[in-house]
Amino acid sequence: MKKKDMNKQTIIQDAVAKIILTEGAVSVSTTKVAKLAHIAQSNVYLYFKDKQALLDSVYNRERDRIINTTDIAELRNHDIDIENRIRYYIEQVYDYSLTNPDSMNLIEQIKFLMGEDDGLVISDSPNDIVHELLQEAMDNQVIKKLPINFHMGIVFSTIHRHTNNIIENKYSKSEYKFETIYQFIWDAMRIN
Amino acid sequence: MKKKDMNKQTIIQDAVAKIILTEGAVSVSTTKVAKLAHIAQSNVYLYFKDKQALLDSVYNRERDRIINTTDIAELRNHDIDIENRIRYYIEQVYDYSLTNPDSMNLIEQIKFLMGEDDGLVISDSPNDIVHELLQEAMDNQVIKKLPINFHMGIVFSTIHRHTNNIIENKYSKSEYKFETIYQFIWDAMRIN
Amino acid sequence: MKKKDMNKQTIIQDAVAKIILTEGAVSVSTTKVAKLAHIAQSNVYLYFKDKQALLDSVYNRERDRIINTTDIAELRNHDIDIENRIRYYIEQVYDYSLTNPDSMNLIEQIKFLMGEDDGLVISDSPNDIVHELLQEAMDNQVIKKLPINFHMGIVFSTIHRHTNNIIENKYSKSEYKFETIYQFIWDAMRIN
Amino acid sequence: MKKKDMNKQTIIQDAVAKIILTEGAVSVSTTKVAKLAHIAQSNVYLYFKDKQALLDSVYNRERDRIINTTDIAELRNHDIDIENRIRYYIEQVYDYSLTNPDSMNLIEQIKFLMGEDDGLVISDSPNDIVHELLQEAMDNQVIKKLPINFHMGIVFSTIHRHTNNIIENKYSKSEYKFETIYQFIWDAMRIN
DNA sequence: TATGAATGAGTGTTCATTCAT
DNA sequence: AATGAATGAACACTCATTCAT
C-alpha cells in the first residue's frame, strides 16, 4: 500500500541509496539501479536526465532532509546566547546522525565520488546560516579564530565517526552520551 | 642510468599515484596506468596479480612512508612525559602532511575506493605504537576516555583539512602556525 | 489563431524538416521531432504509422511542392518549340531552387537516408511529364541520345550545386546569372 | 592463404566497406562490423580510435586509391595541350569508376554521412593538381568561367551516374562509349 | 485526440584480464 | 621479462515502438 504511493523517482533514488550504502558509490550503475528498482534500465532515463542528475538528486534529497530537520529559527534567535546556539546546533547534528546514520554516509560517498574534498561539511552558500553562526562566534571571541571548515569539520567528522562506530558495533549506543561527544567537540572549538 | 634503477614496480605505482591525484581513484584503469608508465597494458599483470593488488601496493607504500617517517623510538621514550610525546606525534603528522600533501590524499582516495570508512585513520594492528601511546594517555587520564579513533581521527582530519585548505589556496601556509592547529586538536583530546 | 489552423501533421513534418536541415537526416528521431513539435513522443504515431511513413510524408510534401510549382501546362504546350520548353523547365528548377534552397536539401537528405542513389533526380513514373519532354527532345534530335537521368541529373546537380555555393557564401547570388548556369547545362544536353 | 596476409585493419575496413555498399553508411555499427570481420566488438577499438577514425580510414583508403591511380605527371605535362590533358583526366576518372564502381559509392556515402555537401568532388587542398589544371584552363579561356566545383562536379556526377546505371542494369556497359559520355561532359565545360 | 509510462534492442566505448609469442 | 592481440562483460545512453488511460 504505502509502497505503491511512492512514485518511481523515489523508488529509483532509494535503489541508488541502497547500492551506495552496501557497495559504495563507485558501484552505482544504471543497470544495477534498474534491477533493484525492478524497472528496465532505459527507464532510469525517464526520470533522470543522466547518471549525474540521478546522483545529484539523491544527494540533494539527503541534504534537504538534514536542512529541514534543523531548527533554523532557533539558530538565529539572538535571545539565546551564542554558545548555547552552537551547542543546540551540534545537538541537532548529533540527533540527526544517530537517527539517520545512512544519510550521512550517503552524503559523504556522493561528495567524494564527485571529487569534493570537504566531506560532510555542507555549506550551500557563504551566508549559510551555520556559517553565519560560527562567524559570529568567532567575531565575538567565543570560538577559536580558525578557518570555518575546521569548526564545521570537527562537528561532522566526530559525530559521523561516533555514529559509524555504533553501526559497526564497536560499542553500544549508550556507551557514550551526547554530553561526552559534545565536550570533545566544544573543547576544540572554544577559546579557553 | 640512475633513473633506470627504479624498477618497473615503482614506475607503475608512481603512475597509479599520479592518476589518483589528478583524476581520482575511480579513474584508475590498467590502460591509463600502462600508458603513463610507458609499458604495455598486459605488463601491469607481470608485476601485480590484479588491479586490487596494484592499489593495495600503492596504499601500503604510502602507509609505510608515513610510518617510517615517524620517530617511533621517541614515542616510546618514557623519559618524555606523555603529553609531550603526543604533541611530538601530532607535530610529526603535521610535518609529514605539509611536506607530502599528496600522500594523505592518496591514502584517502584508495581507502574510499575500497569502501573503508575510517578515512585517513591508519591503524595497522591493535598494538600499534600510536594506539599504545593514546591508550596509555587515556589510562593516565591525560586525554579523554573516548574511542581511540576519535583521537586519531581529530588529528588526521584536522591536519588534512589544513593541508588541503593550503593546497586549494584558501589561505597561505603562514597564516596558521602549528601551535594554533595543535591547540585546536589538543583541546579536544585533553582532559581539562 | 491562424497558426492553430496548421494541423499537427504539418507541425510534425515541419519539425522533421528543421532537424534534417540543421542536423542531417541521420539525426531525426521521434524524440527530437516530438520535442520540437511540442507534443508527446508517442503522439507522432498518431499521425504517422512509423518513422518511415513520417520521412516519406516529408519527402512527398517536398516533391509535391516542386511539382506544383512547375508550370506543367506550358511544358506540354506544343506551340512552344521544344528547346524553349526545356529552357523554361530549367528556369523553373532554377527559380525554385533559389527560392527554396532547403527544399532541395531535404529531398537529397531523405533520399540518401533511404539508400536511393539518384540524388535529386525526381522521377515519379516513367510517363512523368519531364520525362516525356526530354524523350521527345531526344527523339527529335534536339538533345543528345543518352539515358534520361543524365539530362535530369545535370539539371538538378548543377543548379543544386549553384544554390549550395551561394548558401555557403562561396559567392554572391548575383555573381552568376541564370543565363550562365543555363548555358553550362544546355551545352551538355544539346546536340551541336 | 591470401586472406591470412591481410591484417586485421584491412579486414575491418573491408567489412565497413561491405556494409556501406549493401546497407548504406547509416547502417554501419561497430557491432555489425565486428560480426562481419569475425572479431569481438571491442576489438574494433584495437585498430581504430573510434568509429569516426574507422570511417575516415575507409574514406582515405579509397581516396588514396583514386589519387594513386591518377597519372598526375601527365596532367602537369605542358607539352600536351590543355584540352587534351583535361580529356585525359576525364578518361582516367571514367576508367577508374568503371573498374572500381564501389569506390565511388563508398566515397559518396561516407562524405554524405559526415555532412559534406560536395559529393564526390575530391579536393584535398586548394592547389590540388586537378584544381590547378582547371584553373589554368579557365584562365586560358578553354573552359567556361564558372566555380571550379561546377566543372569537377559534372565530371564526377555524370560518370558516377553512368557507372551506377550499369550496376543497376539500366543498360549494358557497351551501350554508351567513353566518347559519348565525354562529349556530354566536355560540351558543358568548354567555351564554344 | 492526446499523453506518460514502459521497454527491449541497440549504440559507441572502456574495462580487467588472459594468452601465445 | 615483455608485448600485442584478443575478448566478454560492463558501462551510460538513445531509439522506435506499444499500450493503458
Short mmCIF file of N, CA, C and O (backbone and C1' of nucleotides) in Angstrom, two decimals, chain B residues 8 39-40 42-43 46-47, chain F residues 1-7:
data_model
loop_
_atom_site.label_atom_id
_atom_site.label_comp_id
_atom_site.label_asym_id
_atom_site.label_seq_id
_atom_site.Cartn_x
_atom_site.Cartn_y
_atom_site.Cartn_z
N LYS B 8 60.42 -1.42 -12.41
CA LYS B 8 59.13 -1.21 -13.05
C LYS B 8 58.00 -1.10 -12.02
O LYS B 8 57.11 -0.28 -12.16
N ILE B 39 54.45 1.36 -20.69
CA ILE B 39 54.61 -0.08 -20.86
C ILE B 39 53.34 -0.62 -21.51
O ILE B 39 52.36 0.11 -21.66
N ALA B 40 53.38 -1.88 -21.89
CA ALA B 40 52.18 -2.49 -22.45
C ALA B 40 51.19 -2.75 -21.34
O ALA B 40 51.57 -3.00 -20.19
N SER B 42 49.28 -5.21 -20.73
CA SER B 42 49.37 -6.54 -20.13
C SER B 42 50.53 -6.64 -19.14
O SER B 42 50.54 -7.48 -18.25
N ASN B 43 51.47 -5.76 -19.33
CA ASN B 43 52.66 -5.77 -18.50
C ASN B 43 52.37 -5.49 -17.02
O ASN B 43 53.09 -5.92 -16.14
N LEU B 46 52.32 -8.37 -14.91
CA LEU B 46 53.58 -9.05 -14.67
C LEU B 46 54.07 -8.72 -13.27
O LEU B 46 54.76 -9.50 -12.63
N TYR B 47 53.68 -7.54 -12.82
CA TYR B 47 54.19 -7.05 -11.55
C TYR B 47 53.14 -7.08 -10.44
O TYR B 47 53.46 -7.05 -9.27
P DA F 1 60.65 -11.97 -14.86
"O5'" DA F 1 61.50 -11.34 -16.07
"C5'" DA F 1 62.42 -10.27 -15.99
"C4'" DA F 1 62.32 -9.49 -17.29
"C3'" DA F 1 61.25 -8.42 -17.28
"O3'" DA F 1 61.72 -7.32 -18.04
"C1'" DA F 1 60.72 -10.02 -18.95
P DA F 2 60.89 -6.05 -18.20
"O5'" DA F 2 59.97 -6.39 -19.45
"C5'" DA F 2 60.57 -6.36 -20.76
"C4'" DA F 2 59.53 -6.71 -21.79
"C3'" DA F 2 58.27 -5.86 -21.78
"O3'" DA F 2 58.40 -4.91 -22.83
"C1'" DA F 2 57.87 -8.15 -22.31
P DT F 3 57.28 -3.86 -23.02
"O5'" DT F 3 56.34 -4.65 -24.01
"C5'" DT F 3 56.88 -4.97 -25.31
"C4'" DT F 3 55.88 -5.83 -26.05
"C3'" DT F 3 54.52 -5.14 -26.19
"O3'" DT F 3 54.35 -4.87 -27.55
"C1'" DT F 3 54.33 -7.45 -25.69
P DG F 4 53.64 -3.64 -28.05
"O5'" DG F 4 52.65 -4.38 -29.04
"C5'" DG F 4 53.16 -5.47 -29.83
"C4'" DG F 4 52.02 -6.36 -30.28
"C3'" DG F 4 50.73 -5.62 -30.62
"O3'" DG F 4 50.17 -6.29 -31.73
"C1'" DG F 4 50.31 -7.18 -28.89
P DA F 5 48.94 -5.83 -32.43
"O5'" DA F 5 48.00 -7.10 -32.35
"C5'" DA F 5 48.58 -8.40 -32.23
"C4'" DA F 5 47.53 -9.35 -31.69
"C3'" DA F 5 46.10 -8.97 -32.06
"O3'" DA F 5 45.43 -10.14 -32.47
"C1'" DA F 5 46.27 -9.24 -29.72
P DA F 6 44.04 -10.06 -33.03
"O5'" DA F 6 43.17 -10.52 -31.78
"C5'" DA F 6 43.34 -11.85 -31.30
"C4'" DA F 6 42.53 -11.99 -30.03
"C3'" DA F 6 41.08 -11.50 -30.16
"O3'" DA F 6 40.23 -12.63 -30.24
"C1'" DA F 6 42.11 -10.86 -28.08
P DT F 7 38.78 -12.43 -30.58
"O5'" DT F 7 38.16 -12.31 -29.12
"C5'" DT F 7 38.59 -13.25 -28.13
"C4'" DT F 7 37.92 -12.89 -26.83
"C3'" DT F 7 36.52 -12.34 -27.03
"O3'" DT F 7 35.63 -13.00 -26.18
"C1'" DT F 7 37.77 -10.92 -25.63
#
